[in-house]
């Protein structure tokens, strides 16, 4: 399951539980944080990505932007 | 097992996942805030609005500066994530919390005590 968060954070994990506010409990979470850095001289945009793994996480519904099934390759 | 004294908070908690966070009382966890700072400490209380009270806290702000605090209160709206310790059985914790609420609600037996949701009279 993929979740897209506010402020360019993505979470990929197994959804264990949810409620009507979209608070969720996720198992086996892989969080990807994407930041864009702008080079002062050349004004190029450099995309930086950091990943993090968390075994079990409770997420507040406020921050959830998008929930989607896993992308199928091919 | 601390159940809130307010009927409103009990019903909100009973019908949402906040009840799991309430079951994490007295456990050491990490709370990540909306602004990307983190607070690691022992949860002393969580209310129905997800306001969290922590004790013996290590607070790391966005810049990475560490700071040790005896107590910390985080407003529910500012919570982004709560790390759940590996040794927590989620289902059992939620069931225990619900049982605690039901015990409080049915205190005094069927015909005694204050009724939270009175049976309708036809």
Coordinates of C-alpha atoms in Angstrom, one line a residue:
Chain A
X1 CA 0.0 0.0 0.0
X2 CA 1.3 3.4 -0.8
X3 CA 0.5 6.6 1.1
X4 CA 1.4 10.0 -0.1
X5 CA 1.8 12.5 2.7
X6 CA 1.7 16.2 3.1
X7 CA 5.0 17.9 2.5
X8 CA 6.6 15.4 0.1
X9 CA 6.8 12.3 2.4
X10 CA 5.9 9.0 1.0
X11 CA 5.2 5.9 3.0
X12 CA 5.1 2.3 1.7
X13 CA 3.7 -0.2 4.1
X14 CA 1.1 -2.7 5.1
X15 CA -2.1 -1.1 6.4
X16 CA -3.1 -2.8 9.7
X17 CA -5.9 -0.5 11.0
X18 CA -7.6 2.7 10.2
X19 CA -10.4 4.9 11.5
X20 CA -12.7 7.6 10.1
X21 CA -10.1 10.4 10.6
X22 CA -7.7 8.3 8.5
X23 CA -5.5 7.7 11.5
X24 CA -3.7 4.5 10.6
X25 CA -1.5 1.8 12.0
X26 CA 1.1 0.7 9.5
X27 CA 3.5 -2.3 9.7
X28 CA 6.8 -2.5 8.0
X29 CA 7.0 1.1 6.9
X30 CA 9.5 2.5 4.4
X31 CA 9.4 6.3 4.5
X32 CA 10.9 8.3 1.6
X33 CA 11.5 12.0 2.2
X34 CA 12.2 14.1 -1.0
X35 CA 13.8 17.5 -0.8
X36 CA 14.7 19.8 -3.6
X37 CA 17.8 21.8 -3.3
X38 CA 18.5 24.6 -5.6
X39 CA 22.1 25.4 -6.6
X40 CA 22.7 29.0 -6.0
X41 CA 25.0 29.5 -9.0
X42 CA 23.5 27.4 -11.7
X43 CA 19.9 27.5 -10.4
X44 CA 19.7 23.8 -11.0
X45 CA 17.3 21.7 -9.0
X46 CA 18.8 18.8 -7.2
X47 CA 16.5 16.2 -5.9
X48 CA 17.5 14.5 -2.7
X49 CA 15.8 11.4 -1.3
X50 CA 16.2 9.9 2.1
X51 CA 14.7 6.5 3.2
X52 CA 13.9 5.3 6.6
X53 CA 12.5 1.9 7.9
X54 CA 10.2 1.7 10.8
X55 CA 8.6 -1.6 12.0
X56 CA 5.3 -0.3 13.4
X57 CA 4.0 3.2 13.1
X58 CA 0.8 5.1 14.1
X59 CA 0.0 7.9 11.6
X60 CA -2.3 10.8 12.3
X61 CA -5.0 11.3 9.7
X62 CA -4.3 15.0 9.3
X63 CA -1.2 14.4 7.2
X64 CA -2.5 11.9 4.8
X65 CA -3.0 13.1 1.3
X66 CA -3.3 10.0 -0.9
X67 CA -3.8 6.3 -0.3
X68 CA -3.2 4.0 -3.2
X69 CA -2.7 0.2 -4.0
X70 CA 0.8 -0.9 -4.8
X71 CA 2.0 -0.1 -8.3
X72 CA 2.3 -3.1 -10.4
X73 CA 5.6 -3.3 -12.4
X74 CA 5.3 -4.0 -16.1
Chain B
X1 CA -5.2 1.7 32.9
X2 CA -6.4 5.3 33.1
X3 CA -9.8 6.0 31.6
X4 CA -10.8 9.6 31.0
X5 CA -13.3 11.0 33.4
X6 CA -15.3 12.6 30.6
X7 CA -18.1 10.8 28.7
X8 CA -17.3 12.8 25.6
X9 CA -13.7 11.8 25.6
X10 CA -14.5 8.2 26.3
X11 CA -16.9 7.9 23.3
X12 CA -14.5 9.7 21.0
X13 CA -11.7 7.3 22.1
X14 CA -13.8 4.3 21.9
X15 CA -14.7 4.9 18.3
X16 CA -11.2 5.7 17.0
X17 CA -7.6 4.6 16.9
X18 CA -6.6 7.0 19.6
X19 CA -7.5 4.2 22.0
X20 CA -4.4 2.4 20.9
X21 CA -2.2 5.4 21.8
X22 CA -3.9 5.5 25.2
X23 CA -2.9 1.9 25.7
X24 CA 0.7 2.9 25.2
X25 CA 0.8 4.7 28.6
X26 CA 4.0 4.0 30.6
X27 CA 5.9 2.8 27.5
X28 CA 8.8 4.5 25.9
X29 CA 8.1 5.7 22.4
X30 CA 9.0 8.3 19.9
X31 CA 6.5 10.9 18.8
X32 CA 7.3 12.7 15.6
X33 CA 5.8 16.1 15.2
X34 CA 4.3 17.8 12.2
X35 CA 7.3 20.2 12.0
X36 CA 9.7 17.2 11.8
X37 CA 11.0 17.5 15.4
X38 CA 10.9 14.4 17.5
X39 CA 10.3 13.6 21.2
X40 CA 11.3 10.3 22.7
X41 CA 10.1 9.5 26.2
X42 CA 7.7 7.6 28.4
X43 CA 4.0 8.3 27.6
X44 CA 2.2 9.3 30.7
X45 CA -1.2 10.3 29.2
X46 CA -3.0 10.5 25.9
X47 CA -6.4 12.1 25.6
X48 CA -9.1 11.7 23.0
X49 CA -7.8 14.6 21.0
X50 CA -4.4 12.9 20.7
X51 CA -2.7 15.5 23.1
X52 CA 0.3 13.6 24.5
X53 CA 2.0 14.0 27.8
X54 CA 5.5 12.5 28.0
X55 CA 8.0 12.2 30.8
X56 CA 11.8 11.9 30.8
X57 CA 11.9 13.2 27.3
X58 CA 14.7 13.7 24.8
X59 CA 13.5 16.3 22.4
X60 CA 15.3 16.8 19.0
X61 CA 14.2 19.8 17.0
X62 CA 14.3 20.2 13.2
X63 CA 17.9 21.4 13.3
X64 CA 19.0 18.4 15.3
X65 CA 19.6 20.1 18.6
X66 CA 19.0 17.7 21.5
X67 CA 17.4 18.8 24.7
X68 CA 16.3 16.8 27.8
X69 CA 13.0 17.6 29.5
X70 CA 11.3 16.2 32.5
X71 CA 7.9 16.6 31.0
X72 CA 6.5 17.5 27.6
X73 CA 3.0 18.2 26.4
X74 CA 2.3 17.9 22.7
X75 CA -0.9 19.2 21.2
X76 CA -2.8 16.5 19.2
X77 CA -2.8 18.6 16.0
X78 CA 1.0 18.7 16.0
X79 CA 1.5 14.9 16.0
X80 CA 2.6 13.4 12.8
X81 CA 3.7 9.9 13.7
X82 CA 3.9 7.8 16.9
X83 CA 6.3 4.9 16.9
X84 CA 4.8 1.8 18.3
X85 CA 7.2 -0.4 20.3
X86 CA 7.8 -3.9 18.8
X87 CA 6.6 -5.7 22.0
X88 CA 3.1 -4.2 21.8
X89 CA 0.3 -6.5 20.8
X90 CA -2.0 -4.0 19.1
X91 CA -5.2 -6.0 19.2
X92 CA -4.8 -7.0 22.9
X93 CA -4.0 -3.4 23.9
X94 CA -7.1 -2.0 22.2
X95 CA -9.3 -4.7 23.7
X96 CA -7.9 -4.0 27.2
X97 CA -8.6 -0.3 26.8
X98 CA -12.2 -1.0 25.6
X99 CA -12.8 -3.4 28.5
X100 CA -11.6 -0.7 30.9
X101 CA -14.1 1.7 29.4
X102 CA -16.9 -0.8 29.6
X103 CA -16.1 -1.5 33.3
X104 CA -16.4 2.2 34.0
X105 CA -19.6 2.5 32.1
X106 CA -21.4 -0.5 33.7
X107 CA -20.2 0.4 37.2
X108 CA -22.9 -0.3 39.8
X109 CA -24.7 -3.0 37.9
X110 CA -27.6 -2.8 35.6
X111 CA -30.1 -0.9 37.7
X112 CA -27.8 1.2 39.8
X113 CA -25.3 3.9 39.0
X114 CA -25.5 6.7 36.5
X115 CA -26.5 5.6 33.0
X116 CA -24.4 7.1 30.2
X117 CA -26.7 6.2 27.4
X118 CA -30.2 5.7 29.0
X119 CA -32.4 3.2 27.4
X120 CA -35.2 4.9 25.5
X121 CA -38.7 4.6 27.0
X122 CA -41.4 3.8 24.5

